Every structure is written in structure tokens, then in C-alpha cells.
Amino acid sequence: MADIEIEIDGNLVSAKAGEMLIAVTDREGISVPRFCYHKKLSVAANCRMCLVDVEGAPKPQPACSTPINEGMKVHTNNEKVKASQKAVMEFLLINHPLDCPICDQGGECELQDVAMDYGSDVSRFSEGKRVVVDGDIGPLIQTDMTRCIHCTRCVRFGAEIGGIMEMGGTGRGEDLKIEPFLAEGIQSELSGNMIDVCPVGALTSKPFRYELRTWQMNSVSNIARHDLTGSNIVTQTYKGRVKRIVAKDNDSVNETWISDRDRFSYEGLAHENRLLSPQIKVKGEWREVSWDEALEFAMRGLTDKVLNTGEANKLGALASNTATLEEFHLLQKLLREVGSENIDYRLNIKDLENTVTLESNIKLAGLEGVDHVLIIGSNPRLEQPMINHRLRKASLSGASIDVINVMAFDFNYQLNSENIVTPNQIAFMLAEVLKLILQASNAEIPEALSKIEASDTAKQLADRLLDADNSVIILGEHMVNNPQASSIAQLINEIAQQTNSTTLNISATANSMAGDLTEFVPGKKGLDANAMLATGLKAYILLDVYPHFDFHHPAQAIKALSKKDAFVISMNSFKDEAVAQYSDVMLPIASFYETSGSHINIEGKVQSFCASVSAPSDVKPAWKVLKVLADLLQLPGFHFANSMQVTSEISNQGHKQNVSNKKLDIKVKRSVNVIWQKSPYAVDALSRHASALQATKIGQMHSASMNKATAKKLEVAENDNYLGVPVSIRESVANNCVFVNTNKPIRGEL
Amino acid sequence: MISNQAKKQIDVWVAKYPIGRQSSAVMEALKIVQAENENRLSADIIQAVADYLDMPSIAAQEVATFYENYNHKSVGKHTIRICHNISCMLNGADDLVKYLEKKLGVKTGKVTKNGLVNVKKVECLGACVGAPMFQIGEQYYENLTKQKIDEIVDNLK
């Protein structure tokens, strides 16, 4: 739209026709008070706080819902405005309790601030104030609804951003109450944002309740590392402890929202299960020792076992995907320096010869502009909440979304088609789609596809990909252990090329992108994670590995690591029984927000962060531990004074994932396929130790879902245990498929 | 929870709105379902209506709690819906409410012991011309006096 000029408080301002007045004043830095207006939510205009004087209009106009016009003259600060703002303020304060001294919002309260500026110092209201009885709406959000001013930001957040309307206004007039439906409570994976949008102390953080005043804390920017977004956050700290996390605006990454996982996982930092001091195992007994002694012991172990015997190739390094870019880099550098290429972070993959390799070539912000999406093997809402939020935006602006999944999930947007397909048939289905697409462009049909008869479903999927101008194909984490994983990725890549689609690979999460970039994968002469454990090495360095959660076959991994002649150095931030069983040295390392480093998100954006707090007692950042260990081993090239020097050594050439050229396998097999997934709040050690998160419904997810036929085949019934997880029989799961979603250690083979 | 007959009635209302806007029928749907559940709504019923119309349960709850023609507590066989807004009030509605309460021996909002009648104060029913007035079932009774009330109420069965 064309630029027009309007006059605000006597100054000429240019803006786009049709913009709301408040957007213009905000951009120009002119302060207009408001409660219900929020830049990312629809306009409600119900608080009336933003009244301004528009020349020619008989009454003051709400700036949030007044579109601007050429030549408009606005006053934001004259007597008329002041009088109306004062009057509105008086009304808003009629029922608001004067309990600021015991209110958690005190000091960061929009109402308090505005009341200071616009309110009267004496109340003329002598009648009884409204009191609202609070219900428990879940472990994350504390309600004090007597303080509510009915701005409906939380209601609109649920309906517009969260995708499920959870809060609503019941009753009317004096009796209007903002509440969720009965005792259902709030269940959204983004619910914590309601705390951020609430302008008063009605919705506050439950874990943070009565902890501190906001002005007592330091605010430090940081990056959340639980998923592929790398949401920008502010950690608020007090005396070396992270006390609360709030969202930080970054339109190209997380806009102004963060997931509950990013917001509440910090609680785990103060968990009693933290590993706090270096320990070494002497004659089977654990002994707490100084860092010098522990590192000396580790160094001796390595030199005696492998380095001095000329068996550097018997040393292996495994890391979890939550490591920072710098940690990945230093560990692989250390290994390569001593002459070993046994390096891997892909611990949950059954067959590392058959992996999904697919590039992500679309930006996060770009996702909301696509007109068609094909999702394969993912429940993005719980796995990648912020990516799902972008997809929801795309859907709301008209994108059609097709899904090929092994089970029906709860999407918070309209799906064009939801195809529930047996894992063993997904490759075949994609092959059908590819053949149709090749046929449509009269391209040559490869031998492997020649005999395929395409189904109607495939026709519809192909048609929509062909029709779309700007489509994206998303490959999710349920496909990583598919027997035809690499073929699925190849087919997606081919389909994307033929239809000019972009691709998004969300099959590996957290900081996996950094693992790829630093080549934390075996070199030509190296062994991958599975091969290391199968052959049995003589020494291992493990970086934040929790075997029961990280390995696809924990029992086997633990057995291999527990071998008598294997020397195991474990760097962990939390204690773990299995780790204590197989390790010889345990080095306590800093967790999230206690170390500096970098996260690489799905679009390859490197986001570096400083430590928000120092690690407790004797705990050290892993990059420092690795650097000192390298120094002790007298390796060259480890003269780093801080993690930034490490970062600058890593050349960010953007890691290109080469699509495998293995022979296409699209044969449909009849075996039962188990898809195992850690539940959304059990993805890493920190969130597993965050008590409020664990108490939520999502945190409690623990079930092996399958349909009746599969259950019969496996001879299990509802609530029986399958792999130690209670069976839940539902027909929304594809045939021959068990979908395990668990927050507990996995027992047995997957 | 919702009988097939009620579903049929609701579908008539759903058909009046554009496709995909079925939730617009929520008011009528609640009314229909309330009628076959002893004239009251419960959380389960509201949930069932919301599910049937494919809308968030809280949104149905908002409607059900906004309008006073939905009951959330037990009501009598007859509900006397007496207007207490400005015209009726000026014409003595408040006295009539007190009179009704004394006559029936129950406060507004409560049901008589025999389960026959309850009194509910409601907002304007659009019959100011005949103020004071009340409504029983579908029937309006206007220009009320204590005498007239005796006649009407004594004849309720």
C-alpha cells in the first residue's frame, strides 16, 4: 500500500494507508498506553486505554482499531486525551485489587506502570470489589483471576496462536470470568506465552511463584537448545541461578513466542540429581577427587589403553545432540588429532548405513509463505513447536497441508488429507507419487519405478505438489529408523527437485545441525556409533550421553561400554546409574545456560550465546574440559582462551547433506515396525529433570500405541507392557506399527 | 448425550448457516439439548454440543453462561422469568418479585419443594408496553398485579 502522511502531535509521519494508528505510534516511539492490544494478536479494542484524539472525530478514538488516513491529525497527549485515559484507568482499577506488594507481576506490570502515569492517586470507589475464585489450570500457569482486567489477550492467544481456544470469557458483565473449560486446564505446548501476554498479574509462572521481584534479577540473552529453532530467550538470574525464562523477540526465528519446553526446562538446573564433582573409579569404588586428579586419571587412562600402545583407532567419541557447536568441534578435533575417526552423535539410529540424508533449504520465516506442505513422519506440534507455528500461519493464509504419518496426531490446523500409512509402505507411496510426477513432465521413468501402479491417494498427493507454486516437503523424526529410511529421503529429494519444492529435514533435533557442520561423524577410516559398540573399543569419551534415553538399544550399548577392558570417560551434567556403571571417570559439565557456545538452527543460522550463570560448585563447561584434556595429551592447536575463539576456528561453510545414492528400496514388507520416540518433554536430560514440565499432560505421555490387529499379532492387550511401556490400543495407528512415546528409560530392544 | 431427535433439530439450524460455520447454531443447539435434559445444562452436555458442532468447548461454555435462558442449576417444571429492567422496575417489578418469593416460599433461583416452580429475574423481554411482566414457558403475562399473579400461579400444575 502507498505511503501516506499523517500528523501526530504536530509532527509529520509517513506510514502505510490502512495501518492501525497504534502501529505507527509504536514505530515512531510515541507512547500510547494499552492493555488489550498486542502486535501479534487480532485487535479487540476492549480495554479502551489507547484512546487518542483524532481531529474531526467527536469522541476520542482507540488507536489500536483506528486505521490511518491521508492528512489525519492525531493528538496523543492533549487535555482531552489525558482526561479520557484517566477515566478509563479509573474504571479498570475499580475491580483490580490493590495487592501489588504480594503480586508476582509487581515491577513488570503494565497496569502498574500505566496507573503510575495515568491513574488517579485516590480511588473514589467505595463499593465492594469483585472477587474471583481461582481454579487450578495446570502446573505451569498460576492464576489470580481477581486481578484480571478482561483484556482477552490470553483468549486470543489460544484461539489465534496456540491453535486451540483454551481460555474463554464465561458469564457476563460484572460476573465475566476468564477461565478454561472447567477443570480441563491448559494443555497447549505454547501455553507459557499466555504469561508473557498477560498485562497484569492474573496469569503468572507457577514454578516462579513468590520467588523474586523482577528488579532483583539480571537478564541475560540466551538461546534455547531443545529443538531446531534455537528460540531467542532471556534468562533471568539471581545469585548464580536461573530463576525464570521469558521470550525474546526475533522475527526471523521465534517471533515473540517460545515453547513451554524452552520456557520451563530451566528448573532442571537446580535438580538434586546434578553431577557436582569429578569422580574416578578405583577398584570398583567411586571416589570424589579434584579436577586435576580426575583429568590426570583420564589422560593416563587414554595413554595407557590406546595412545601408547599405538591403538588410537581403538578410541571412540560419542556425543548427544544437545552439545554446543564448540563442544562438538573440540571433541572431534581431539579425536582426529590423536589419530582416531571413531566419532558419532547419531546414537538413536539402528542402521547407520541407511539414514535419512536430506537438506533443509527453506528459512523459518519462509515457511509461512508456502502454499502447499507435505509432511512425512512427524508430529511437528510437539516435536518442533515453533516450526509448527509457522506451518499453522501458512495454513491460515491458505496453504494446503497433506500428511503421511504412521498414526493420527492432533494438528492445530486444517489438514487437506491425513494419510495413515504403515511404515513399510511409506517408501512405496512416495515412489508412486514420484512416478506420477515424472509422468506428468514426460520424463523417463527409472527401472525401479516402472512396475508401480499408482493409487488414488498418490494421485491426489502428486497433483497438489504439481499444482503448487511454492511447496515444501517436510521429513520428520518418525522416519529415522524406518527400514527404508534412505530410500524415503532419496524419493523426497527427487520429488522436491521435480516439483521445485523446498525441503525441510526435521528428523534430527536439538543441535544436530552443529554435529553435521563440525563433522562429528566417522571419517573414512572411522567407525560409526553402532560399529564402535559392536566391535568394542578400548576407550571412549562420552559427551552428555544418557544411555537409556539416547541409544536405540540401551541394553546392548551399556553392555558394550561396560566391558572390562574398556576405559570410559563420561562427561555429564546429571547423574545416571548406567553411566556410573560403565564409566571410569565422570566429569561434571555445565548444562544449558551455564556455558557459552553456539547453536545452529534448521536454517543454518549460527546463534552464539554467553553463559547466563556460572555452573554450580565444581562443574565446568565441557569446552574447557576438552581443551584441558587436549593440553594434557600435549596436542597442538588447543590454545583457546574462550569459546568464541573456538567458534571462529570453525568455518561455517554450511554443511551440505549429500543424498545417498544407495539402491532404491521400495519393496513393501510385512513385519511390524516399532517407532520409538522420547516424549516431548523427555528429549534431553535438562527437560527430564524439570518438575513442572514433567507434571503436565504432555510431560506424562507414556504409551505404546498400536491398533487391534497389531496387538493381536504381538499378543498384547490394553495396558500390558510392551518394551516396558503400557500398551494403548487405538485404531488411529497404521497397521503393523507400534508408536512408542515415552518419558521413561527404554528397556529392551526396539 | 444428545438424542437423535435433538440432533435432527440441530441439523435444521446448522443448515441455515454457510458450510463450515456450523458453530453459529450453538445457541439453538443448546436450547434444544437443554429442553430434553430437564431444562438444564451440565458441563457434559455443553461439551457434547461443542463436539457435535466441532467448536472449542470453552466457546460453547461462553455462550451458555452469557445468556440467562440457559440454566446451570435445577429448575422447576415452570420457570417464572420475571423482568426487572427499567420499565418493569418503575412499574413495581421489585415488589412483585418479593411478593412471588413470599407466596412461593422460595428465593429467586431456588425451586419450590414440590419441584413445580422457580423464579428467575431476567433482563428486558421486549414487552415494556405491558410492564410489569413475566414469562412462563412461551407465554407472556403483562400488566401484572398481585391479584393477577395469584391467579396465574395458583393455576400452574
Tab-separated table of N, CA and C in Angstrom, chain A residues 537-669:
chain	number	residue	atom	x	y	z
A	537	LEU	N	35.454	-51.038	21.676
A	537	LEU	CA	36.710	-50.305	21.650
A	537	LEU	C	37.375	-50.400	23.025
A	538	LYS	N	38.571	-49.852	23.087
A	538	LYS	CA	39.286	-49.914	24.364
A	538	LYS	C	39.087	-48.667	25.199
A	539	ALA	N	38.725	-47.574	24.543
A	539	ALA	CA	38.481	-46.351	25.307
A	539	ALA	C	37.414	-45.508	24.614
A	540	TYR	N	36.605	-44.840	25.441
A	540	TYR	CA	35.530	-43.990	24.907
A	540	TYR	C	35.539	-42.651	25.635
A	541	ILE	N	35.210	-41.609	24.896
A	541	ILE	CA	34.891	-40.335	25.543
A	541	ILE	C	33.427	-40.052	25.217
A	542	LEU	N	32.589	-39.952	26.241
A	542	LEU	CA	31.160	-39.746	26.038
A	542	LEU	C	30.762	-38.365	26.517
A	543	LEU	N	30.101	-37.622	25.657
A	543	LEU	CA	29.721	-36.258	25.989
A	543	LEU	C	28.214	-36.182	26.224
A	544	ASP	N	27.854	-36.046	27.495
A	544	ASP	CA	26.459	-35.905	27.910
A	544	ASP	C	25.535	-36.998	27.347
A	545	VAL	N	25.994	-38.224	27.474
A	545	VAL	CA	25.208	-39.348	26.956
A	545	VAL	C	24.470	-40.023	28.110
A	546	TYR	N	23.169	-40.254	27.935
A	546	TYR	CA	22.358	-40.966	28.916
A	546	TYR	C	21.808	-42.202	28.207
A	547	PRO	N	22.457	-43.345	28.405
A	547	PRO	CA	22.223	-44.487	27.531
A	547	PRO	C	20.758	-44.920	27.438
A	548	HIS	N	20.036	-44.885	28.549
A	548	HIS	CA	18.653	-45.374	28.499
A	548	HIS	C	17.758	-44.511	27.627
A	549	PHE	N	18.151	-43.282	27.402
A	549	PHE	CA	17.323	-42.406	26.590
A	549	PHE	C	17.900	-42.176	25.204
A	550	ASP	N	19.226	-42.239	25.091
A	550	ASP	CA	19.855	-41.793	23.844
A	550	ASP	C	20.098	-42.904	22.824
A	551	PHE	N	20.389	-44.117	23.294
A	551	PHE	CA	20.700	-45.188	22.344
A	551	PHE	C	19.433	-45.898	21.886
A	552	HIS	N	19.431	-46.391	20.677
A	552	HIS	CA	18.250	-47.118	20.199
A	552	HIS	C	18.171	-48.495	20.842
A	553	HIS	N	19.320	-49.009	21.310
A	553	HIS	CA	19.308	-50.290	22.004
A	553	HIS	C	20.138	-50.133	23.277
A	554	PRO	N	19.534	-49.531	24.316
A	554	PRO	CA	20.298	-49.178	25.515
A	554	PRO	C	21.039	-50.366	26.124
A	555	ALA	N	20.354	-51.508	26.238
A	555	ALA	CA	20.961	-52.651	26.926
A	555	ALA	C	22.267	-53.057	26.239
A	556	GLN	N	22.215	-53.119	24.915
A	556	GLN	CA	23.394	-53.518	24.150
A	556	GLN	C	24.529	-52.499	24.313
A	557	ALA	N	24.144	-51.216	24.270
A	557	ALA	CA	25.146	-50.162	24.401
A	557	ALA	C	25.805	-50.219	25.779
A	558	ILE	N	24.969	-50.393	26.800
A	558	ILE	CA	25.510	-50.433	28.159
A	558	ILE	C	26.440	-51.632	28.317
A	559	LYS	N	26.030	-52.734	27.721
A	559	LYS	CA	26.856	-53.942	27.803
A	559	LYS	C	28.218	-53.700	27.147
A	560	ALA	N	28.184	-53.079	25.971
A	560	ALA	CA	29.438	-52.847	25.251
A	560	ALA	C	30.343	-51.892	26.025
A	561	LEU	N	29.727	-50.853	26.595
A	561	LEU	CA	30.524	-49.865	27.321
A	561	LEU	C	31.019	-50.408	28.660
A	562	SER	N	30.317	-51.416	29.182
A	562	SER	CA	30.691	-51.965	30.490
A	562	SER	C	31.793	-53.022	30.396
A	563	LYS	N	32.211	-53.340	29.196
A	563	LYS	CA	33.241	-54.372	29.039
A	563	LYS	C	34.449	-54.055	29.911
A	564	LYS	N	35.039	-55.099	30.479
A	564	LYS	CA	36.080	-54.916	31.478
A	564	LYS	C	37.267	-54.086	30.982
A	565	ASP	N	37.680	-54.352	29.756
A	565	ASP	CA	38.898	-53.665	29.305
A	565	ASP	C	38.618	-52.317	28.654
A	566	ALA	N	37.345	-51.848	28.730
A	566	ALA	CA	37.040	-50.553	28.115
A	566	ALA	C	37.185	-49.443	29.143
A	567	PHE	N	37.962	-48.413	28.772
A	567	PHE	CA	38.145	-47.263	29.652
A	567	PHE	C	37.194	-46.160	29.191
A	568	VAL	N	36.244	-45.778	30.069
A	568	VAL	CA	35.203	-44.846	29.643
A	568	VAL	C	35.273	-43.535	30.421
A	569	ILE	N	35.446	-42.439	29.664
A	569	ILE	CA	35.405	-41.107	30.264
A	569	ILE	C	34.019	-40.532	29.954
A	570	SER	N	33.255	-40.243	30.993
A	570	SER	CA	31.912	-39.698	30.777
A	570	SER	C	31.852	-38.267	31.249
A	571	MET	N	31.374	-37.400	30.366
A	571	MET	CA	31.142	-36.020	30.770
A	571	MET	C	29.628	-35.850	30.811
A	572	ASN	N	29.095	-35.593	31.985
A	572	ASN	CA	27.647	-35.486	32.127
A	572	ASN	C	27.282	-34.315	33.014
A	573	SER	N	26.079	-33.804	32.816
A	573	SER	CA	25.620	-32.768	33.743
A	573	SER	C	24.680	-33.336	34.794
A	574	PHE	N	24.128	-34.531	34.527
A	574	PHE	CA	23.273	-35.163	35.532
A	574	PHE	C	23.804	-36.560	35.848
A	575	LYS	N	23.501	-37.008	37.083
A	575	LYS	CA	23.894	-38.360	37.462
A	575	LYS	C	23.026	-39.368	36.753
A	576	ASP	N	23.587	-40.521	36.492
A	576	ASP	CA	22.831	-41.565	35.822
A	576	ASP	C	23.422	-42.900	36.237
A	577	GLU	N	22.566	-43.806	36.653
A	577	GLU	CA	23.027	-45.090	37.156
A	577	GLU	C	23.864	-45.859	36.139
A	578	ALA	N	23.346	-45.900	34.909
A	578	ALA	CA	24.049	-46.667	33.891
A	578	ALA	C	25.410	-46.061	33.590
A	579	VAL	N	25.460	-44.722	33.592
A	579	VAL	CA	26.731	-44.046	33.329
A	579	VAL	C	27.737	-44.429	34.424
A	580	ALA	N	27.244	-44.420	35.673
A	580	ALA	CA	28.120	-44.779	36.785
A	580	ALA	C	28.577	-46.230	36.675
A	581	GLN	N	27.738	-47.057	36.088
A	581	GLN	CA	28.086	-48.475	35.966
A	581	GLN	C	29.243	-48.696	34.989
A	582	TYR	N	29.192	-48.036	33.840
A	582	TYR	CA	30.213	-48.356	32.835
A	582	TYR	C	31.418	-47.413	32.826
A	583	SER	N	31.286	-46.237	33.495
A	583	SER	CA	32.369	-45.252	33.369
A	583	SER	C	33.537	-45.546	34.302
A	584	ASP	N	34.679	-44.969	33.963
A	584	ASP	CA	35.837	-44.999	34.853
A	584	ASP	C	36.119	-43.630	35.430
A	585	VAL	N	35.744	-42.602	34.669
A	585	VAL	CA	35.838	-41.230	35.158
A	585	VAL	C	34.527	-40.539	34.832
A	586	MET	N	33.994	-39.781	35.789
A	586	MET	CA	32.822	-38.965	35.496
A	586	MET	C	33.180	-37.509	35.727
A	587	LEU	N	33.051	-36.719	34.682
A	587	LEU	CA	33.398	-35.307	34.783
A	587	LEU	C	32.116	-34.480	34.712
A	588	PRO	N	31.845	-33.665	35.749
A	588	PRO	CA	30.605	-32.880	35.755
A	588	PRO	C	30.712	-31.687	34.813
A	589	ILE	N	29.786	-31.601	33.878
A	589	ILE	CA	29.867	-30.481	32.928
A	589	ILE	C	28.640	-29.584	33.025
A	590	ALA	N	28.845	-28.358	32.578
A	590	ALA	CA	27.801	-27.346	32.620
A	590	ALA	C	26.643	-27.761	31.721
A	591	SER	N	25.434	-27.421	32.157
A	591	SER	CA	24.250	-27.713	31.363
A	591	SER	C	23.870	-26.467	30.562
A	592	PHE	N	22.655	-26.459	30.026
A	592	PHE	CA	22.154	-25.287	29.291
A	592	PHE	C	22.322	-24.038	30.151
A	593	TYR	N	22.560	-22.943	29.542
A	593	TYR	CA	22.617	-21.621	30.173
A	593	TYR	C	23.792	-21.460	31.141
A	594	GLU	N	24.594	-22.514	31.323
A	594	GLU	CA	25.758	-22.388	32.204
A	594	GLU	C	27.046	-22.332	31.392
A	595	THR	N	26.921	-22.457	30.093
A	595	THR	CA	28.122	-22.456	29.267
A	595	THR	C	27.922	-21.534	28.073
A	596	SER	N	29.021	-21.030	27.558
A	596	SER	CA	28.929	-20.258	26.321
A	596	SER	C	29.066	-21.221	25.159
A	597	GLY	N	28.616	-20.806	24.018
A	597	GLY	CA	28.704	-21.681	22.859
A	597	GLY	C	27.790	-21.205	21.753
A	598	SER	N	27.470	-22.143	20.836
A	598	SER	CA	26.617	-21.774	19.709
A	598	SER	C	25.656	-22.905	19.374
A	599	HIS	N	24.516	-22.480	18.873
A	599	HIS	CA	23.508	-23.434	18.394
A	599	HIS	C	23.296	-23.138	16.929
A	600	ILE	N	23.097	-24.186	16.143
A	600	ILE	CA	22.791	-23.968	14.728
A	600	ILE	C	21.376	-24.430	14.495
A	601	ASN	N	20.560	-23.539	13.979
A	601	ASN	CA	19.174	-23.936	13.798
A	601	ASN	C	18.926	-24.481	12.399
A	602	ILE	N	17.695	-24.834	12.160
A	602	ILE	CA	17.337	-25.565	10.945
A	602	ILE	C	17.742	-24.828	9.668
A	603	GLU	N	17.769	-23.498	9.736
A	603	GLU	CA	18.140	-22.778	8.516
A	603	GLU	C	19.635	-22.499	8.452
A	604	GLY	N	20.392	-23.114	9.370
A	604	GLY	CA	21.839	-22.973	9.345
A	604	GLY	C	22.342	-21.714	10.029
A	605	LYS	N	21.449	-21.039	10.733
A	605	LYS	CA	21.821	-19.796	11.408
A	605	LYS	C	22.604	-20.144	12.678
A	606	VAL	N	23.820	-19.594	12.768
A	606	VAL	CA	24.626	-19.845	13.964
A	606	VAL	C	24.265	-18.794	15.005
A	607	GLN	N	23.764	-19.237	16.130
A	607	GLN	CA	23.404	-18.301	17.193
A	607	GLN	C	24.285	-18.589	18.415
A	608	SER	N	25.156	-17.645	18.710
A	608	SER	CA	26.067	-17.844	19.836
A	608	SER	C	25.480	-17.230	21.091
A	609	PHE	N	25.858	-17.781	22.208
A	609	PHE	CA	25.338	-17.270	23.469
A	609	PHE	C	26.442	-17.309	24.515
A	610	CYS	N	26.302	-16.449	25.532
A	610	CYS	CA	27.210	-16.466	26.673
A	610	CYS	C	26.562	-17.298	27.765
A	611	ALA	N	27.340	-17.622	28.775
A	611	ALA	CA	26.756	-18.309	29.921
A	611	ALA	C	25.913	-17.304	30.696
A	612	SER	N	24.698	-17.703	31.054
A	612	SER	CA	23.852	-16.806	31.844
A	612	SER	C	24.247	-16.850	33.306
A	613	VAL	N	24.629	-18.029	33.751
A	613	VAL	CA	25.085	-18.189	35.129
A	613	VAL	C	26.330	-19.063	35.072
A	614	SER	N	27.132	-19.025	36.153
A	614	SER	CA	28.238	-19.973	36.153
A	614	SER	C	27.718	-21.293	36.698
A	615	ALA	N	28.353	-22.363	36.291
A	615	ALA	CA	27.906	-23.689	36.700
A	615	ALA	C	28.096	-23.852	38.203
A	616	PRO	N	27.269	-24.688	38.841
A	616	PRO	CA	27.377	-24.844	40.295
A	616	PRO	C	28.693	-25.510	40.712
A	617	SER	N	29.103	-25.233	41.906
A	617	SER	CA	30.315	-25.739	42.576
A	617	SER	C	31.435	-26.131	41.618
A	618	ASP	N	31.715	-27.422	41.519
A	618	ASP	CA	32.892	-27.872	40.784
A	618	ASP	C	32.617	-28.211	39.330
A	619	VAL	N	31.500	-27.758	38.829
A	619	VAL	CA	31.107	-28.124	37.471
A	619	VAL	C	31.753	-27.172	36.466
A	620	LYS	N	32.273	-27.716	35.376
A	620	LYS	CA	32.960	-26.883	34.374
A	620	LYS	C	32.284	-27.012	33.004
A	621	PRO	N	32.397	-25.958	32.207
A	621	PRO	CA	31.887	-26.065	30.836
A	621	PRO	C	32.660	-27.136	30.061
A	622	ALA	N	31.942	-27.898	29.249
A	622	ALA	CA	32.572	-29.032	28.559
A	622	ALA	C	33.692	-28.584	27.628
A	623	TRP	N	33.519	-27.395	26.980
A	623	TRP	CA	34.573	-26.986	26.040
A	623	TRP	C	35.890	-26.793	26.764
A	624	LYS	N	35.818	-26.289	28.029
A	624	LYS	CA	37.048	-26.086	28.803
A	624	LYS	C	37.671	-27.434	29.178
A	625	VAL	N	36.807	-28.354	29.572
A	625	VAL	CA	37.294	-29.671	29.967
A	625	VAL	C	38.009	-30.333	28.786
A	626	LEU	N	37.398	-30.232	27.611
A	626	LEU	CA	38.006	-30.851	26.425
A	626	LEU	C	39.329	-30.179	26.080
A	627	LYS	N	39.360	-28.858	26.227
A	627	LYS	CA	40.593	-28.120	25.926
A	627	LYS	C	41.726	-28.561	26.875
A	628	VAL	N	41.397	-28.662	28.171
A	628	VAL	CA	42.433	-29.039	29.134
A	628	VAL	C	42.870	-30.490	28.907
A	629	LEU	N	41.912	-31.338	28.593
A	629	LEU	CA	42.266	-32.731	28.326
A	629	LEU	C	43.216	-32.815	27.126
A	630	ALA	N	42.936	-32.007	26.100
A	630	ALA	CA	43.804	-31.978	24.924
A	630	ALA	C	45.188	-31.461	25.297
A	631	ASP	N	45.225	-30.447	26.165
A	631	ASP	CA	46.514	-29.916	26.613
A	631	ASP	C	47.308	-30.986	27.359
A	632	LEU	N	46.621	-31.714	28.229
A	632	LEU	CA	47.292	-32.763	28.985
A	632	LEU	C	47.846	-33.849	28.064
A	633	LEU	N	47.131	-34.059	26.961
A	633	LEU	CA	47.605	-35.053	25.994
A	633	LEU	C	48.652	-34.449	25.070
A	634	GLN	N	49.014	-33.185	25.349
A	634	GLN	CA	50.018	-32.441	24.582
A	634	GLN	C	49.693	-32.382	23.101
A	635	LEU	N	48.429	-32.113	22.819
A	635	LEU	CA	48.013	-31.981	21.423
A	635	LEU	C	48.169	-30.523	20.998
A	636	PRO	N	48.598	-30.273	19.771
A	636	PRO	CA	48.744	-28.895	19.312
A	636	PRO	C	47.383	-28.300	18.910
A	637	GLY	N	47.315	-26.971	18.932
A	637	GLY	CA	46.131	-26.322	18.373
A	637	GLY	C	44.949	-26.223	19.308
A	638	PHE	N	45.183	-26.287	20.614
A	638	PHE	CA	44.072	-26.135	21.546
A	638	PHE	C	44.253	-24.917	22.457
A	639	HIS	N	44.917	-23.886	21.922
A	639	HIS	CA	45.180	-22.715	22.755
A	639	HIS	C	44.017	-21.747	22.718
A	640	PHE	N	42.931	-22.135	23.327
A	640	PHE	CA	41.759	-21.261	23.312
A	640	PHE	C	41.567	-20.642	24.682
A	641	ALA	N	41.332	-19.318	24.694
A	641	ALA	CA	41.085	-18.653	25.968
A	641	ALA	C	39.594	-18.569	26.247
A	642	ASN	N	38.786	-18.594	25.200
A	642	ASN	CA	37.338	-18.579	25.407
A	642	ASN	C	36.657	-19.312	24.248
A	643	SER	N	35.384	-19.565	24.412
A	643	SER	CA	34.704	-20.395	23.411
A	643	SER	C	34.554	-19.664	22.077
A	644	MET	N	34.599	-18.319	22.122
A	644	MET	CA	34.465	-17.590	20.863
A	644	MET	C	35.632	-17.884	19.928
A	645	GLN	N	36.824	-18.080	20.520
A	645	GLN	CA	37.975	-18.415	19.675
A	645	GLN	C	37.768	-19.770	19.009
A	646	VAL	N	37.075	-20.663	19.732
A	646	VAL	CA	36.766	-21.964	19.129
A	646	VAL	C	35.807	-21.753	17.961
A	647	THR	N	34.760	-20.937	18.218
A	647	THR	CA	33.760	-20.692	17.180
A	647	THR	C	34.407	-20.174	15.907
A	648	SER	N	35.340	-19.224	16.087
A	648	SER	CA	35.913	-18.609	14.889
A	648	SER	C	36.784	-19.591	14.116
A	649	GLU	N	37.242	-20.643	14.788
A	649	GLU	CA	38.056	-21.634	14.068
A	649	GLU	C	37.176	-22.499	13.147
A	650	ILE	N	35.907	-22.613	13.517
A	650	ILE	CA	35.018	-23.468	12.741
A	650	ILE	C	34.531	-22.679	11.542
A	651	SER	N	34.852	-23.151	10.369
A	651	SER	CA	34.409	-22.410	9.202
A	651	SER	C	32.979	-22.807	8.896
A	652	ASN	N	32.143	-21.797	8.822
A	652	ASN	CA	30.744	-22.090	8.553
A	652	ASN	C	30.492	-22.096	7.060
A	653	GLN	N	30.741	-23.250	6.477
A	653	GLN	CA	30.509	-23.334	5.035
A	653	GLN	C	29.121	-23.867	4.756
A	654	GLY	N	28.376	-24.075	5.800
A	654	GLY	CA	27.033	-24.644	5.615
A	654	GLY	C	27.200	-26.082	5.193
A	655	HIS	N	26.789	-26.962	6.024
A	655	HIS	CA	27.017	-28.366	5.720
A	655	HIS	C	26.005	-28.845	4.693
A	656	LYS	N	26.509	-29.427	3.648
A	656	LYS	CA	25.601	-29.939	2.629
A	656	LYS	C	25.399	-31.425	2.884
A	657	GLN	N	24.162	-31.810	3.007
A	657	GLN	CA	23.900	-33.228	3.216
A	657	GLN	C	23.789	-33.899	1.851
A	658	ASN	N	24.734	-34.765	1.599
A	658	ASN	CA	24.675	-35.458	0.323
A	658	ASN	C	23.643	-36.560	0.372
A	659	VAL	N	22.746	-36.512	-0.557
A	659	VAL	CA	21.727	-37.536	-0.588
A	659	VAL	C	22.383	-38.851	-0.979
A	660	SER	N	22.040	-39.869	-0.262
A	660	SER	CA	22.675	-41.163	-0.510
A	660	SER	C	22.278	-41.677	-1.904
A	661	ASN	N	23.203	-42.379	-2.500
A	661	ASN	CA	22.859	-42.935	-3.814
A	661	ASN	C	22.712	-44.444	-3.739
A	662	LYS	N	22.318	-44.883	-2.570
A	662	LYS	CA	22.059	-46.318	-2.402
A	662	LYS	C	20.927	-46.734	-3.324
A	663	LYS	N	20.882	-48.020	-3.569
A	663	LYS	CA	19.822	-48.511	-4.453
A	663	LYS	C	18.472	-48.287	-3.774
A	664	LEU	N	17.516	-47.810	-4.558
A	664	LEU	CA	16.193	-47.539	-4.035
A	664	LEU	C	15.514	-48.824	-3.576
A	665	ASP	N	14.983	-48.803	-2.358
A	665	ASP	CA	14.282	-49.978	-1.847
A	665	ASP	C	12.841	-49.586	-1.565
A	666	ILE	N	11.929	-50.072	-2.376
A	666	ILE	CA	10.529	-49.690	-2.163
A	666	ILE	C	9.643	-50.918	-1.975
A	667	LYS	N	10.287	-52.041	-1.704
A	667	LYS	CA	9.524	-53.267	-1.525
A	667	LYS	C	8.719	-53.181	-0.219
A	668	VAL	N	7.455	-53.537	-0.285
A	668	VAL	CA	6.626	-53.483	0.914
A	668	VAL	C	6.791	-54.763	1.718
A	669	LYS	N	7.283	-54.617	2.947
A	669	LYS	CA	7.464	-55.797	3.793
A	669	LYS	C	6.320	-55.899	4.787
